[in-house]
Amino acid sequence: MFNWNRNHGKIMLLLIYKISYEGGGNNMSWQDTFKKWTSFAGLDEDLLNQLNERAKNEKDLEDSFYKDLEFGTGGMRGMLGPGTNRLNIYTIRKAVEGLANYISKHVDNSYDKGVVIAYDSRYMSQTFAVEAARVLGAHGIKAYVFESIRPTPLLSFAVRHLKTAAGIMITASHNPPEYNGFKIYNEDGGQVPLREAAAIIEEVNKIEDELNVSVKSQDEIEREGLLEWVGGENVDQAYLQQLKTIRKQDKDNTVKIVFTPLHGTSYDLIMRGLAQSGFENIYVVEEQANLDPEFSTVSSPNPEEHQAFEMAIKKGLEKDADILIGSDPDGDRLGVAVKNKEGSYQVLTGNQLGSLLLDYTLSQQAPSALENGQVIKTIVTTEMGRAIASHYGVNTMDTLTGFKFIGEKIKEFESNEKHFLFGYEESYGYLIGDFVRDKDAVQAALAACEAANYWKAQGKSLLEALDTLYEQHGYYLEGMESLTLKGKDGAEQIETIMADIRKQPFEQLGELDVIAVEDYHSSERILAKENKQEAIDLPKENVMKFLLENDAWVCFRPSGTEPKIKSYFGVKTKSATDSKLLLEKIQTEVEKRMNNIINA
């Protein structure tokens, strides 16, 4: 039967294409892709309706079709909607098709091992999980799909526990509600490292038509045993048993805790993890415990941003809580706020919390456990961690930004005498037990509450414990500025900024001389005074870092998953006041330079 509404929408879109295409733009490729979609007979009804709604906005259409979504440091992430540059059932299918082709070639017994799939509370998450299973089913690869939402670290654990060939996590972490994402994990349970990612991307790029990827129906793969719904209790309980291994203290837990999962996935595991460790005084922000893909109680569901703690702070004041903990929607990042001497709550930075957790973790280890132990951090994470680890006689290793690189190092330790003790990054990601190979808010929540309880027993808050670390190691202070530049024009501006910084590198910042320039794209370190070059033994990435006098540094990095360029800063002086003044001075100079580049 002729569907008037559906076909009327298609006719309108094709007329718009004809006007736009024949009107004579310089770059016609996005129009060709747009026409392919609007001409596709089986196009999903919802996506067709969305295209019809957006038809009058040519710039939005161009941004939706001018390129394919790309894999970055955390996988594929983008705005929901129709188009090759949006996340939808077709771009998901294309990505899974590439993964299926990759594991069929490179993972032994991949058909028998299968792929485990988890998802968060965002729009379309469960739908995308089922679409992934349908593509895998067309290849004869079994999919294990969780019946309900699960946090990212549990997916990492499930890959190892179920011994699958790979894992898929449907999440956009802490991005706004209009986003979702797709993360791939290898059979070690870590995010795929660069070499594997490159091979998967190569397989994805071989797929010329995302609209015609073969799928089987859900009924068919269930009937053929190619889709198994995972109830989760078996996996959950196995994870909770492993969580017991990171406990450092069995003392009475008198600390009062306020917890918010920010409408995300971690509520159940964090509550059960704390309960099995003897924590009883836990107060939940109930308004943020319900699943809400709009994240309606916060402007951003990101524990890195202080506004996310507003309701937790209110609850903390009511209950006289010692510590407030908040996890992001997919449960891999944790933020913490602590009561100060004035009786209000101060949100710790990711670097501050990481330093406290690191010091606590190492201080509770037997000397023999520290031998050949390794701390792993990223190149944009505080240098205070290196000082703390050195104090305990432990080596610190640097990786590129992204927890995939930390997971990759942990895997390497299995074949040498080194062993993992602690891993973290400045963006609120922490790992203590290597039974997970990604950052883990559940582990971090347990460790943070245990550390707070430990220091409370000694008459100190976590803030006072942090002051002790500053007195011991120096006043380290860090900052980060994120510049969002959306769309095609924004991507070009980001490229311009990085090219300009490479062409005319800083020689001085904050009246401190640059002593070395590290270009991770060319894997070269240039020592300024010696005029000498050294090789950087890390994978290539579009990152520039400037090492300054007095242990200060600045780093520039385009995000791999968001339309942003990030500037990271680190300083060290003898006092909080001096560090704040120096940090502000350096940040101001960098901001002026970037504005000049954009406005040139």
PDB file of N, CA, C and O in Angstrom, residues 406-468:
ATOM      1  N   ILE A 406      46.474   2.765  29.829  1.00  0.00           N
ATOM      2  CA  ILE A 406      46.757   2.193  31.150  1.00  0.00           C
ATOM      3  C   ILE A 406      46.426   0.701  31.138  1.00  0.00           C
ATOM      4  O   ILE A 406      47.203  -0.132  31.625  1.00  0.00           O
ATOM      5  N   GLY A 407      45.278   0.348  30.557  1.00  0.00           N
ATOM      6  CA  GLY A 407      44.913  -1.059  30.447  1.00  0.00           C
ATOM      7  C   GLY A 407      45.917  -1.853  29.640  1.00  0.00           C
ATOM      8  O   GLY A 407      46.223  -3.010  29.961  1.00  0.00           O
ATOM      9  N   GLU A 408      46.454  -1.233  28.606  1.00  0.00           N
ATOM     10  CA  GLU A 408      47.449  -1.898  27.766  1.00  0.00           C
ATOM     11  C   GLU A 408      48.724  -2.190  28.553  1.00  0.00           C
ATOM     12  O   GLU A 408      49.322  -3.260  28.415  1.00  0.00           O
ATOM     13  N   LYS A 409      49.141  -1.238  29.408  1.00  0.00           N
ATOM     14  CA  LYS A 409      50.330  -1.458  30.238  1.00  0.00           C
ATOM     15  C   LYS A 409      50.106  -2.587  31.243  1.00  0.00           C
ATOM     16  O   LYS A 409      51.003  -3.394  31.496  1.00  0.00           O
ATOM     17  N   ILE A 410      48.905  -2.636  31.834  1.00  0.00           N
ATOM     18  CA  ILE A 410      48.610  -3.704  32.789  1.00  0.00           C
ATOM     19  C   ILE A 410      48.748  -5.066  32.125  1.00  0.00           C
ATOM     20  O   ILE A 410      49.292  -6.017  32.706  1.00  0.00           O
ATOM     21  N   LYS A 411      48.288  -5.165  30.897  1.00  0.00           N
ATOM     22  CA  LYS A 411      48.411  -6.420  30.149  1.00  0.00           C
ATOM     23  C   LYS A 411      49.877  -6.794  29.967  1.00  0.00           C
ATOM     24  O   LYS A 411      50.246  -7.977  30.098  1.00  0.00           O
ATOM     25  N   GLU A 412      50.734  -5.808  29.687  1.00  0.00           N
ATOM     26  CA  GLU A 412      52.158  -6.078  29.503  1.00  0.00           C
ATOM     27  C   GLU A 412      52.798  -6.649  30.767  1.00  0.00           C
ATOM     28  O   GLU A 412      53.736  -7.442  30.697  1.00  0.00           O
ATOM     29  N   PHE A 413      52.304  -6.240  31.932  1.00  0.00           N
ATOM     30  CA  PHE A 413      52.893  -6.704  33.192  1.00  0.00           C
ATOM     31  C   PHE A 413      52.729  -8.214  33.381  1.00  0.00           C
ATOM     32  O   PHE A 413      53.448  -8.822  34.175  1.00  0.00           O
ATOM     33  N   GLU A 414      51.787  -8.813  32.673  1.00  0.00           N
ATOM     34  CA  GLU A 414      51.568 -10.252  32.814  1.00  0.00           C
ATOM     35  C   GLU A 414      52.746 -11.065  32.290  1.00  0.00           C
ATOM     36  O   GLU A 414      52.879 -12.244  32.611  1.00  0.00           O
ATOM     37  N   SER A 415      53.589 -10.429  31.473  1.00  0.00           N
ATOM     38  CA  SER A 415      54.724 -11.154  30.884  1.00  0.00           C
ATOM     39  C   SER A 415      56.073 -10.663  31.395  1.00  0.00           C
ATOM     40  O   SER A 415      57.108 -10.980  30.832  1.00  0.00           O
ATOM     41  N   ASN A 416      56.073  -9.862  32.471  1.00  0.00           N
ATOM     42  CA  ASN A 416      57.343  -9.454  33.075  1.00  0.00           C
ATOM     43  C   ASN A 416      57.209  -9.406  34.583  1.00  0.00           C
ATOM     44  O   ASN A 416      56.170  -9.778  35.143  1.00  0.00           O
ATOM     45  N   GLU A 417      58.241  -8.930  35.253  1.00  0.00           N
ATOM     46  CA  GLU A 417      58.272  -8.984  36.719  1.00  0.00           C
ATOM     47  C   GLU A 417      57.498  -7.840  37.368  1.00  0.00           C
ATOM     48  O   GLU A 417      57.290  -7.828  38.591  1.00  0.00           O
ATOM     49  N   LYS A 418      57.047  -6.893  36.572  1.00  0.00           N
ATOM     50  CA  LYS A 418      56.332  -5.738  37.129  1.00  0.00           C
ATOM     51  C   LYS A 418      54.891  -6.117  37.471  1.00  0.00           C
ATOM     52  O   LYS A 418      54.323  -7.048  36.896  1.00  0.00           O
ATOM     53  N   HIS A 419      54.319  -5.368  38.415  1.00  0.00           N
ATOM     54  CA  HIS A 419      52.909  -5.587  38.705  1.00  0.00           C
ATOM     55  C   HIS A 419      52.225  -4.258  39.008  1.00  0.00           C
ATOM     56  O   HIS A 419      52.843  -3.298  39.458  1.00  0.00           O
ATOM     57  N   PHE A 420      50.937  -4.243  38.738  1.00  0.00           N
ATOM     58  CA  PHE A 420      50.135  -3.025  38.817  1.00  0.00           C
ATOM     59  C   PHE A 420      49.715  -2.735  40.256  1.00  0.00           C
ATOM     60  O   PHE A 420      49.269  -3.623  40.979  1.00  0.00           O
ATOM     61  N   LEU A 421      49.847  -1.456  40.646  1.00  0.00           N
ATOM     62  CA  LEU A 421      49.410  -1.028  41.973  1.00  0.00           C
ATOM     63  C   LEU A 421      48.280  -0.007  41.919  1.00  0.00           C
ATOM     64  O   LEU A 421      47.361  -0.043  42.734  1.00  0.00           O
ATOM     65  N   PHE A 422      48.345   0.902  40.935  1.00  0.00           N
ATOM     66  CA  PHE A 422      47.352   1.983  40.891  1.00  0.00           C
ATOM     67  C   PHE A 422      47.456   2.682  39.541  1.00  0.00           C
ATOM     68  O   PHE A 422      48.562   2.885  39.024  1.00  0.00           O
ATOM     69  N   GLY A 423      46.304   3.041  38.967  1.00  0.00           N
ATOM     70  CA  GLY A 423      46.290   3.797  37.724  1.00  0.00           C
ATOM     71  C   GLY A 423      45.250   4.898  37.797  1.00  0.00           C
ATOM     72  O   GLY A 423      44.170   4.703  38.382  1.00  0.00           O
ATOM     73  N   TYR A 424      45.585   6.052  37.213  1.00  0.00           N
ATOM     74  CA  TYR A 424      44.601   7.143  37.250  1.00  0.00           C
ATOM     75  C   TYR A 424      44.889   8.207  36.213  1.00  0.00           C
ATOM     76  O   TYR A 424      45.977   8.288  35.643  1.00  0.00           O
ATOM     77  N   GLU A 425      43.860   9.017  35.964  1.00  0.00           N
ATOM     78  CA  GLU A 425      43.970  10.164  35.085  1.00  0.00           C
ATOM     79  C   GLU A 425      43.229  11.336  35.706  1.00  0.00           C
ATOM     80  O   GLU A 425      42.362  11.157  36.566  1.00  0.00           O
ATOM     81  N   GLU A 426      43.564  12.535  35.265  1.00  0.00           N
ATOM     82  CA  GLU A 426      43.044  13.738  35.906  1.00  0.00           C
ATOM     83  C   GLU A 426      41.528  13.881  35.775  1.00  0.00           C
ATOM     84  O   GLU A 426      40.891  14.568  36.562  1.00  0.00           O
ATOM     85  N   SER A 427      40.934  13.214  34.783  1.00  0.00           N
ATOM     86  CA  SER A 427      39.503  13.373  34.543  1.00  0.00           C
ATOM     87  C   SER A 427      38.668  12.382  35.350  1.00  0.00           C
ATOM     88  O   SER A 427      37.718  11.800  34.843  1.00  0.00           O
ATOM     89  N   TYR A 428      39.049  12.188  36.613  1.00  0.00           N
ATOM     90  CA  TYR A 428      38.265  11.443  37.593  1.00  0.00           C
ATOM     91  C   TYR A 428      38.180   9.944  37.292  1.00  0.00           C
ATOM     92  O   TYR A 428      37.200   9.285  37.654  1.00  0.00           O
ATOM     93  N   GLY A 429      39.212   9.410  36.660  1.00  0.00           N
ATOM     94  CA  GLY A 429      39.247   7.986  36.388  1.00  0.00           C
ATOM     95  C   GLY A 429      40.317   7.300  37.221  1.00  0.00           C
ATOM     96  O   GLY A 429      41.482   7.706  37.193  1.00  0.00           O
ATOM     97  N   TYR A 430      39.941   6.214  37.944  1.00  0.00           N
ATOM     98  CA  TYR A 430      40.849   5.535  38.865  1.00  0.00           C
ATOM     99  C   TYR A 430      40.659   4.023  38.778  1.00  0.00           C
ATOM    100  O   TYR A 430      39.563   3.529  38.526  1.00  0.00           O
ATOM    101  N   LEU A 431      41.741   3.299  39.018  1.00  0.00           N
ATOM    102  CA  LEU A 431      41.692   1.843  39.043  1.00  0.00           C
ATOM    103  C   LEU A 431      42.673   1.331  40.076  1.00  0.00           C
ATOM    104  O   LEU A 431      43.828   1.752  40.103  1.00  0.00           O
ATOM    105  N   ILE A 432      42.214   0.413  40.918  1.00  0.00           N
ATOM    106  CA  ILE A 432      43.048  -0.159  41.970  1.00  0.00           C
ATOM    107  C   ILE A 432      43.266  -1.652  41.732  1.00  0.00           C
ATOM    108  O   ILE A 432      44.386  -2.148  41.814  1.00  0.00           O
ATOM    109  N   GLY A 433      42.208  -2.388  41.441  1.00  0.00           N
ATOM    110  CA  GLY A 433      42.312  -3.821  41.182  1.00  0.00           C
ATOM    111  C   GLY A 433      42.232  -4.108  39.701  1.00  0.00           C
ATOM    112  O   GLY A 433      41.303  -3.659  39.021  1.00  0.00           O
ATOM    113  N   ASP A 434      43.190  -4.893  39.186  1.00  0.00           N
ATOM    114  CA  ASP A 434      43.257  -5.093  37.735  1.00  0.00           C
ATOM    115  C   ASP A 434      42.309  -6.166  37.216  1.00  0.00           C
ATOM    116  O   ASP A 434      42.426  -6.600  36.070  1.00  0.00           O
ATOM    117  N   PHE A 435      41.342  -6.602  38.030  1.00  0.00           N
ATOM    118  CA  PHE A 435      40.297  -7.486  37.520  1.00  0.00           C
ATOM    119  C   PHE A 435      39.374  -6.731  36.560  1.00  0.00           C
ATOM    120  O   PHE A 435      38.573  -7.320  35.849  1.00  0.00           O
ATOM    121  N   VAL A 436      39.474  -5.401  36.561  1.00  0.00           N
ATOM    122  CA  VAL A 436      38.877  -4.533  35.551  1.00  0.00           C
ATOM    123  C   VAL A 436      40.016  -3.882  34.794  1.00  0.00           C
ATOM    124  O   VAL A 436      41.069  -3.602  35.373  1.00  0.00           O
ATOM    125  N   ARG A 437      39.836  -3.611  33.514  1.00  0.00           N
ATOM    126  CA  ARG A 437      40.908  -3.004  32.720  1.00  0.00           C
ATOM    127  C   ARG A 437      40.489  -1.642  32.179  1.00  0.00           C
ATOM    128  O   ARG A 437      40.900  -1.223  31.107  1.00  0.00           O
ATOM    129  N   ASP A 438      39.641  -0.960  32.933  1.00  0.00           N
ATOM    130  CA  ASP A 438      39.224   0.396  32.597  1.00  0.00           C
ATOM    131  C   ASP A 438      38.983   1.125  33.911  1.00  0.00           C
ATOM    132  O   ASP A 438      38.937   0.500  34.977  1.00  0.00           O
ATOM    133  N   LYS A 439      38.837   2.414  33.840  1.00  0.00           N
ATOM    134  CA  LYS A 439      38.567   3.166  35.062  1.00  0.00           C
ATOM    135  C   LYS A 439      37.262   2.694  35.686  1.00  0.00           C
ATOM    136  O   LYS A 439      36.344   2.286  34.984  1.00  0.00           O
ATOM    137  N   ASP A 440      37.181   2.772  37.014  1.00  0.00           N
ATOM    138  CA  ASP A 440      36.110   2.074  37.719  1.00  0.00           C
ATOM    139  C   ASP A 440      35.632   2.915  38.901  1.00  0.00           C
ATOM    140  O   ASP A 440      36.305   3.019  39.924  1.00  0.00           O
ATOM    141  N   ALA A 441      34.437   3.512  38.754  1.00  0.00           N
ATOM    142  CA  ALA A 441      33.888   4.348  39.821  1.00  0.00           C
ATOM    143  C   ALA A 441      33.486   3.530  41.037  1.00  0.00           C
ATOM    144  O   ALA A 441      33.445   4.056  42.148  1.00  0.00           O
ATOM    145  N   VAL A 442      33.184   2.252  40.849  1.00  0.00           N
ATOM    146  CA  VAL A 442      32.800   1.413  41.987  1.00  0.00           C
ATOM    147  C   VAL A 442      34.010   1.181  42.882  1.00  0.00           C
ATOM    148  O   VAL A 442      33.945   1.340  44.115  1.00  0.00           O
ATOM    149  N   GLN A 443      35.136   0.803  42.273  1.00  0.00           N
ATOM    150  CA  GLN A 443      36.371   0.660  43.045  1.00  0.00           C
ATOM    151  C   GLN A 443      36.755   1.978  43.706  1.00  0.00           C
ATOM    152  O   GLN A 443      37.145   2.013  44.884  1.00  0.00           O
ATOM    153  N   ALA A 444      36.668   3.066  42.944  1.00  0.00           N
ATOM    154  CA  ALA A 444      37.076   4.371  43.474  1.00  0.00           C
ATOM    155  C   ALA A 444      36.181   4.802  44.633  1.00  0.00           C
ATOM    156  O   ALA A 444      36.655   5.396  45.609  1.00  0.00           O
ATOM    157  N   ALA A 445      34.884   4.502  44.549  1.00  0.00           N
ATOM    158  CA  ALA A 445      33.960   4.862  45.624  1.00  0.00           C
ATOM    159  C   ALA A 445      34.333   4.137  46.914  1.00  0.00           C
ATOM    160  O   ALA A 445      34.363   4.740  48.002  1.00  0.00           O
ATOM    161  N   LEU A 446      34.622   2.841  46.808  1.00  0.00           N
ATOM    162  CA  LEU A 446      35.015   2.079  47.988  1.00  0.00           C
ATOM    163  C   LEU A 446      36.317   2.621  48.572  1.00  0.00           C
ATOM    164  O   LEU A 446      36.423   2.834  49.791  1.00  0.00           O
ATOM    165  N   ALA A 447      37.306   2.886  47.711  1.00  0.00           N
ATOM    166  CA  ALA A 447      38.603   3.369  48.192  1.00  0.00           C
ATOM    167  C   ALA A 447      38.480   4.755  48.811  1.00  0.00           C
ATOM    168  O   ALA A 447      39.111   5.045  49.837  1.00  0.00           O
ATOM    169  N   ALA A 448      37.671   5.631  48.214  1.00  0.00           N
ATOM    170  CA  ALA A 448      37.516   6.992  48.739  1.00  0.00           C
ATOM    171  C   ALA A 448      36.849   6.975  50.106  1.00  0.00           C
ATOM    172  O   ALA A 448      37.272   7.690  51.033  1.00  0.00           O
ATOM    173  N   CYS A 449      35.810   6.159  50.253  1.00  0.00           N
ATOM    174  CA  CYS A 449      35.118   6.090  51.543  1.00  0.00           C
ATOM    175  C   CYS A 449      36.006   5.437  52.600  1.00  0.00           C
ATOM    176  O   CYS A 449      35.998   5.848  53.775  1.00  0.00           O
ATOM    177  N   GLU A 450      36.776   4.462  52.205  1.00  0.00           N
ATOM    178  CA  GLU A 450      37.697   3.818  53.137  1.00  0.00           C
ATOM    179  C   GLU A 450      38.790   4.782  53.584  1.00  0.00           C
ATOM    180  O   GLU A 450      39.146   4.837  54.767  1.00  0.00           O
ATOM    181  N   ALA A 451      39.328   5.567  52.624  1.00  0.00           N
ATOM    182  CA  ALA A 451      40.351   6.551  52.971  1.00  0.00           C
ATOM    183  C   ALA A 451      39.777   7.619  53.902  1.00  0.00           C
ATOM    184  O   ALA A 451      40.431   8.042  54.868  1.00  0.00           O
ATOM    185  N   ALA A 452      38.537   8.066  53.621  1.00  0.00           N
ATOM    186  CA  ALA A 452      37.893   9.065  54.488  1.00  0.00           C
ATOM    187  C   ALA A 452      37.705   8.513  55.896  1.00  0.00           C
ATOM    188  O   ALA A 452      37.908   9.229  56.894  1.00  0.00           O
ATOM    189  N   ASN A 453      37.328   7.245  55.981  1.00  0.00           N
ATOM    190  CA  ASN A 453      37.145   6.615  57.289  1.00  0.00           C
ATOM    191  C   ASN A 453      38.473   6.469  58.031  1.00  0.00           C
ATOM    192  O   ASN A 453      38.562   6.684  59.247  1.00  0.00           O
ATOM    193  N   TYR A 454      39.512   6.115  57.298  1.00  0.00           N
ATOM    194  CA  TYR A 454      40.862   5.967  57.873  1.00  0.00           C
ATOM    195  C   TYR A 454      41.341   7.285  58.474  1.00  0.00           C
ATOM    196  O   TYR A 454      41.819   7.331  59.618  1.00  0.00           O
ATOM    197  N   TRP A 455      41.198   8.369  57.689  1.00  0.00           N
ATOM    198  CA  TRP A 455      41.666   9.667  58.190  1.00  0.00           C
ATOM    199  C   TRP A 455      40.763  10.213  59.296  1.00  0.00           C
ATOM    200  O   TRP A 455      41.238  10.890  60.212  1.00  0.00           O
ATOM    201  N   LYS A 456      39.485   9.912  59.243  1.00  0.00           N
ATOM    202  CA  LYS A 456      38.574  10.346  60.300  1.00  0.00           C
ATOM    203  C   LYS A 456      38.970   9.727  61.635  1.00  0.00           C
ATOM    204  O   LYS A 456      38.904  10.387  62.689  1.00  0.00           O
ATOM    205  N   ALA A 457      39.398   8.478  61.588  1.00  0.00           N
ATOM    206  CA  ALA A 457      39.837   7.800  62.816  1.00  0.00           C
ATOM    207  C   ALA A 457      41.065   8.474  63.418  1.00  0.00           C
ATOM    208  O   ALA A 457      41.340   8.343  64.616  1.00  0.00           O
ATOM    209  N   GLN A 458      41.808   9.205  62.576  1.00  0.00           N
ATOM    210  CA  GLN A 458      42.982   9.934  63.042  1.00  0.00           C
ATOM    211  C   GLN A 458      42.692  11.415  63.276  1.00  0.00           C
ATOM    212  O   GLN A 458      43.612  12.204  63.453  1.00  0.00           O
ATOM    213  N   GLY A 459      41.401  11.750  63.241  1.00  0.00           N
ATOM    214  CA  GLY A 459      41.002  13.125  63.524  1.00  0.00           C
ATOM    215  C   GLY A 459      41.189  14.086  62.380  1.00  0.00           C
ATOM    216  O   GLY A 459      41.241  15.304  62.596  1.00  0.00           O
ATOM    217  N   LYS A 460      41.282  13.574  61.158  1.00  0.00           N
ATOM    218  CA  LYS A 460      41.500  14.434  59.991  1.00  0.00           C
ATOM    219  C   LYS A 460      40.447  14.175  58.917  1.00  0.00           C
ATOM    220  O   LYS A 460      39.965  13.050  58.757  1.00  0.00           O
ATOM    221  N   SER A 461      40.136  15.227  58.180  1.00  0.00           N
ATOM    222  CA  SER A 461      39.306  15.069  56.983  1.00  0.00           C
ATOM    223  C   SER A 461      40.221  14.775  55.791  1.00  0.00           C
ATOM    224  O   SER A 461      41.448  14.882  55.892  1.00  0.00           O
ATOM    225  N   LEU A 462      39.632  14.436  54.652  1.00  0.00           N
ATOM    226  CA  LEU A 462      40.445  14.235  53.457  1.00  0.00           C
ATOM    227  C   LEU A 462      41.142  15.525  53.028  1.00  0.00           C
ATOM    228  O   LEU A 462      42.248  15.480  52.481  1.00  0.00           O
ATOM    229  N   LEU A 463      40.519  16.661  53.273  1.00  0.00           N
ATOM    230  CA  LEU A 463      41.169  17.934  52.940  1.00  0.00           C
ATOM    231  C   LEU A 463      42.417  18.152  53.794  1.00  0.00           C
ATOM    232  O   LEU A 463      43.454  18.622  53.302  1.00  0.00           O
ATOM    233  N   GLU A 464      42.324  17.813  55.064  1.00  0.00           N
ATOM    234  CA  GLU A 464      43.492  17.957  55.933  1.00  0.00           C
ATOM    235  C   GLU A 464      44.575  16.948  55.545  1.00  0.00           C
ATOM    236  O   GLU A 464      45.772  17.254  55.620  1.00  0.00           O
ATOM    237  N   ALA A 465      44.158  15.756  55.114  1.00  0.00           N
ATOM    238  CA  ALA A 465      45.132  14.780  54.631  1.00  0.00           C
ATOM    239  C   ALA A 465      45.819  15.303  53.372  1.00  0.00           C
ATOM    240  O   ALA A 465      47.032  15.109  53.182  1.00  0.00           O
ATOM    241  N   LEU A 466      45.069  15.986  52.529  1.00  0.00           N
ATOM    242  CA  LEU A 466      45.641  16.566  51.314  1.00  0.00           C
ATOM    243  C   LEU A 466      46.656  17.655  51.661  1.00  0.00           C
ATOM    244  O   LEU A 466      47.729  17.744  51.043  1.00  0.00           O
ATOM    245  N   ASP A 467      46.342  18.475  52.648  1.00  0.00           N
ATOM    246  CA  ASP A 467      47.291  19.509  53.091  1.00  0.00           C
ATOM    247  C   ASP A 467      48.603  18.884  53.570  1.00  0.00           C
ATOM    248  O   ASP A 467      49.689  19.433  53.344  1.00  0.00           O
ATOM    249  N   THR A 468      48.479  17.737  54.221  1.00  0.00           N
ATOM    250  CA  THR A 468      49.687  17.036  54.675  1.00  0.00           C
ATOM    251  C   THR A 468      50.552  16.620  53.480  1.00  0.00           C
ATOM    252  O   THR A 468      51.785  16.729  53.519  1.00  0.00           O
TER     253      THR A 468
END
